[in-house]
mmCIF file of C-alpha atoms and ligand atoms in Angstrom:
data_model
loop_
_atom_site.group_PDB
_atom_site.id
_atom_site.type_symbol
_atom_site.label_atom_id
_atom_site.label_comp_id
_atom_site.label_asym_id
_atom_site.label_seq_id
_atom_site.Cartn_x
_atom_site.Cartn_y
_atom_site.Cartn_z
ATOM 1 C CA MET A 1 131.933 -119.800 -21.922
ATOM 2 C CA VAL A 2 130.974 -116.557 -22.352
ATOM 3 C CA THR A 3 131.738 -115.043 -25.642
ATOM 4 C CA PRO A 4 133.028 -111.300 -26.412
ATOM 5 C CA GLN A 5 129.296 -110.925 -28.267
ATOM 6 C CA GLU A 6 127.586 -112.285 -25.005
ATOM 7 C CA LEU A 7 129.823 -109.855 -22.662
ATOM 8 C CA VAL A 8 128.861 -107.268 -24.823
ATOM 9 C CA LEU A 9 125.207 -108.028 -25.021
ATOM 10 C CA ALA A 10 125.358 -107.520 -21.037
ATOM 11 C CA ALA A 11 127.226 -104.446 -20.815
ATOM 12 C CA LEU A 12 124.640 -102.613 -23.200
ATOM 13 C CA GLU A 13 121.970 -103.909 -20.791
ATOM 14 C CA ALA A 14 123.599 -102.230 -17.878
ATOM 15 C CA ARG A 15 124.046 -99.145 -19.869
ATOM 16 C CA SER A 16 119.959 -99.319 -19.877
ATOM 17 C CA PHE A 17 121.032 -98.405 -15.850
ATOM 18 C CA ALA A 18 123.378 -95.626 -16.132
ATOM 19 C CA TYR A 19 122.068 -92.489 -14.050
ATOM 20 C CA THR A 20 123.316 -88.786 -16.493
ATOM 21 C CA PRO A 21 121.194 -86.137 -16.125
ATOM 22 C CA TYR A 22 124.052 -83.800 -16.334
ATOM 23 C CA SER A 23 126.154 -85.436 -19.162
ATOM 24 C CA GLY A 24 123.870 -87.433 -20.790
ATOM 25 C CA TYR A 25 126.630 -89.919 -21.670
ATOM 26 C CA SER A 26 125.585 -93.015 -20.498
ATOM 27 C CA VAL A 27 128.064 -95.782 -20.146
ATOM 28 C CA GLY A 28 127.739 -99.731 -19.369
ATOM 29 C CA ALA A 29 129.877 -102.315 -18.407
ATOM 30 C CA ALA A 30 130.412 -105.909 -18.301
ATOM 31 C CA LEU A 31 133.309 -108.164 -16.182
ATOM 32 C CA LEU A 32 134.446 -111.080 -16.764
ATOM 33 C CA THR A 33 135.656 -113.611 -13.664
ATOM 34 C CA LYS A 34 138.196 -115.861 -14.242
ATOM 35 C CA SER A 35 135.281 -117.798 -12.334
ATOM 36 C CA GLY A 36 133.075 -117.267 -15.372
ATOM 37 C CA ARG A 37 130.394 -115.135 -13.685
ATOM 38 C CA VAL A 38 129.737 -111.682 -15.344
ATOM 39 C CA TYR A 39 129.280 -108.190 -13.518
ATOM 40 C CA THR A 40 127.684 -105.144 -14.235
ATOM 41 C CA GLY A 41 128.196 -101.695 -13.837
ATOM 42 C CA CYS A 42 126.752 -98.574 -15.713
ATOM 43 C CA ASN A 43 127.843 -94.702 -14.734
ATOM 44 C CA ILE A 44 125.793 -93.150 -11.980
ATOM 45 C CA GLU A 45 126.829 -89.291 -11.880
ATOM 46 C CA SER A 46 125.617 -86.646 -8.661
ATOM 47 C CA ALA A 47 124.503 -82.943 -8.914
ATOM 48 C CA ALA A 48 128.400 -82.734 -6.551
ATOM 49 C CA PHE A 49 129.714 -84.338 -10.206
ATOM 50 C CA SER A 50 132.852 -85.468 -8.229
ATOM 51 C CA PRO A 51 131.264 -88.051 -6.670
ATOM 52 C CA THR A 52 129.791 -89.684 -10.557
ATOM 53 C CA ASN A 53 131.109 -92.939 -10.368
ATOM 54 C CA CYS A 54 132.097 -94.608 -13.968
ATOM 55 C CA ALA A 55 130.643 -97.398 -15.153
ATOM 56 C CA GLU A 56 134.012 -99.162 -14.915
ATOM 57 C CA ARG A 57 134.655 -98.784 -11.630
ATOM 58 C CA THR A 58 131.026 -100.358 -10.449
ATOM 59 C CA ALA A 59 131.557 -103.482 -12.784
ATOM 60 C CA VAL A 60 134.953 -104.164 -10.396
ATOM 61 C CA PHE A 61 134.417 -103.018 -7.054
ATOM 62 C CA LYS A 62 130.489 -104.714 -7.700
ATOM 63 C CA ALA A 63 132.764 -107.452 -8.124
ATOM 64 C CA VAL A 64 135.796 -106.958 -5.544
ATOM 65 C CA SER A 65 132.884 -106.727 -2.627
ATOM 66 C CA GLU A 66 132.027 -109.874 -3.588
ATOM 67 C CA GLY A 67 135.449 -112.042 -3.587
ATOM 68 C CA GLU A 68 136.438 -111.712 -7.047
ATOM 69 C CA ARG A 69 139.971 -110.772 -8.053
ATOM 70 C CA GLU A 70 140.896 -112.803 -10.975
ATOM 71 C CA PHE A 71 139.657 -111.281 -13.795
ATOM 72 C CA ASP A 72 139.353 -112.215 -17.659
ATOM 73 C CA ALA A 73 137.721 -109.179 -19.577
ATOM 74 C CA ILE A 74 135.852 -105.937 -19.676
ATOM 75 C CA ALA A 75 133.247 -104.667 -22.575
ATOM 76 C CA ILE A 76 132.419 -101.351 -22.119
ATOM 77 C CA ILE A 77 129.694 -99.132 -24.347
ATOM 78 C CA GLY A 78 128.322 -96.529 -24.721
ATOM 79 C CA GLY A 79 128.542 -92.779 -25.175
ATOM 80 C CA ARG A 80 125.576 -89.886 -25.528
ATOM 81 C CA ALA A 81 122.266 -90.298 -26.709
ATOM 82 C CA GLU A 82 121.596 -90.718 -30.404
ATOM 83 C CA GLU A 83 117.803 -90.165 -31.687
ATOM 84 C CA THR A 84 118.027 -93.501 -32.893
ATOM 85 C CA GLY A 85 119.403 -95.731 -29.353
ATOM 86 C CA ARG A 86 122.660 -96.618 -31.984
ATOM 87 C CA VAL A 87 125.395 -95.797 -29.758
ATOM 88 C CA ALA A 88 127.704 -93.837 -32.328
ATOM 89 C CA GLU A 89 131.729 -94.279 -30.570
ATOM 90 C CA PHE A 90 134.030 -96.794 -28.913
ATOM 91 C CA ALA A 91 134.198 -95.406 -25.432
ATOM 92 C CA SER A 92 136.903 -95.322 -24.089
ATOM 93 C CA PRO A 93 137.995 -96.355 -19.948
ATOM 94 C CA CYS A 94 139.390 -92.979 -18.673
ATOM 95 C CA GLY A 95 142.091 -93.143 -16.773
ATOM 96 C CA VAL A 96 141.231 -93.522 -12.969
ATOM 97 C CA CYS A 97 139.336 -97.327 -14.288
ATOM 98 C CA ARG A 98 142.495 -97.891 -16.278
ATOM 99 C CA GLN A 99 144.176 -97.499 -12.802
ATOM 100 C CA VAL A 100 141.729 -99.678 -10.510
ATOM 101 C CA LEU A 101 141.709 -102.065 -13.789
ATOM 102 C CA ARG A 102 144.979 -102.749 -13.796
ATOM 103 C CA GLU A 103 144.952 -103.317 -9.561
ATOM 104 C CA PHE A 104 143.911 -106.771 -10.699
ATOM 105 C CA ASP A 105 145.393 -107.681 -14.142
ATOM 106 C CA ASP A 106 147.998 -110.232 -14.165
ATOM 107 C CA GLY A 107 148.944 -108.969 -17.432
ATOM 108 C CA GLY A 108 146.243 -110.817 -19.611
ATOM 109 C CA MET A 109 143.434 -108.986 -18.971
ATOM 110 C CA THR A 110 141.109 -107.830 -22.376
ATOM 111 C CA VAL A 111 139.391 -104.658 -22.874
ATOM 112 C CA ILE A 112 136.508 -104.375 -24.903
ATOM 113 C CA LEU A 113 135.552 -101.332 -26.636
ATOM 114 C CA ALA A 114 132.408 -101.502 -28.366
ATOM 115 C CA ARG A 115 129.196 -100.396 -30.370
ATOM 116 C CA SER A 116 126.656 -102.775 -30.818
ATOM 117 C CA ALA A 117 127.729 -106.782 -30.409
ATOM 118 C CA ASP A 118 129.055 -107.528 -33.765
ATOM 119 C CA ASP A 119 131.061 -104.227 -33.734
ATOM 120 C CA PHE A 120 134.021 -104.087 -31.070
ATOM 121 C CA LYS A 121 137.245 -103.915 -30.407
ATOM 122 C CA ALA A 122 139.854 -105.512 -28.249
ATOM 123 C CA TYR A 123 143.134 -104.895 -26.399
ATOM 124 C CA ARG A 124 144.844 -105.925 -23.567
ATOM 125 C CA LEU A 125 145.082 -103.529 -20.996
ATOM 126 C CA GLU A 126 148.959 -103.359 -20.957
ATOM 127 C CA GLU A 127 148.002 -101.603 -24.551
ATOM 128 C CA LEU A 128 145.915 -99.311 -22.962
ATOM 129 C CA LEU A 129 147.923 -98.218 -19.611
ATOM 130 C CA PRO A 130 152.136 -98.885 -20.507
ATOM 131 C CA PHE A 131 154.752 -98.520 -18.224
ATOM 132 C CA SER A 132 152.131 -98.601 -15.217
ATOM 133 C CA PHE A 133 152.040 -98.584 -11.130
ATOM 134 C CA SER A 134 151.021 -100.958 -9.920
ATOM 135 C CA GLN A 135 151.816 -103.908 -6.409
ATOM 136 C CA GLU A 136 155.173 -104.369 -7.962
ATOM 137 C CA ASN A 137 156.898 -100.884 -8.337
ATOM 138 C CA LEU A 138 155.644 -101.035 -3.995
HETATM 139 N N1 THU B 201 132.586 -92.841 -17.947
HETATM 140 C C1 THU B 201 132.324 -94.077 -17.728
HETATM 141 O O1 THU B 201 130.958 -94.011 -17.351
HETATM 142 N N2 THU B 201 133.038 -94.273 -18.194
HETATM 143 C C2 THU B 201 134.591 -93.839 -18.416
HETATM 144 O O2 THU B 201 135.638 -95.068 -19.163
HETATM 145 C C3 THU B 201 134.536 -92.230 -19.058
HETATM 146 C C4 THU B 201 133.637 -91.860 -18.839
HETATM 147 C C5 THU B 201 131.709 -92.129 -17.978
HETATM 148 C C6 THU B 201 131.414 -90.480 -16.214
HETATM 149 C C7 THU B 201 130.587 -89.544 -16.998
HETATM 150 O O3 THU B 201 129.517 -90.222 -16.240
HETATM 151 C C8 THU B 201 130.299 -89.742 -18.286
HETATM 152 O O4 THU B 201 130.677 -91.226 -18.341
HETATM 153 C C9 THU B 201 130.474 -88.769 -18.752
HETATM 154 O O5 THU B 201 132.433 -88.448 -18.635
#
């Protein structure tokens, strides 16, 4: 079983691979599948700006492209580089990433926002994206 702490640590490691020369805002994410696997992602920026991909979507796209579609939780950690190396804020997923997560949410997905492995808050995706539009609407 993967604990929330372990998931945050995986997100923190993924954050070290973030490519953020423009914003300096580095994010890591770790997505736990119902089958118990963990897919990580970091944000990847572009000089053209709009092709930038958030950490959460990198993780989701890696997982889905390898056949995974059922997820239990995602841990997210990030923020501007601090001199201490510590993460000062809770990075909250952008609207686009919330919608992408919603695509694969059966109503039970947990979103963990972390500053460290022992400082995190957990939400249901539904709380972060109420009245969402998804497959049932089509
Ligand atoms: N970013 C993420 O990776 N995840 C979020 O949920 C919010 C924003 C990235 C995108 C960009 O590289 C940087 O943070 C600043 O917006």
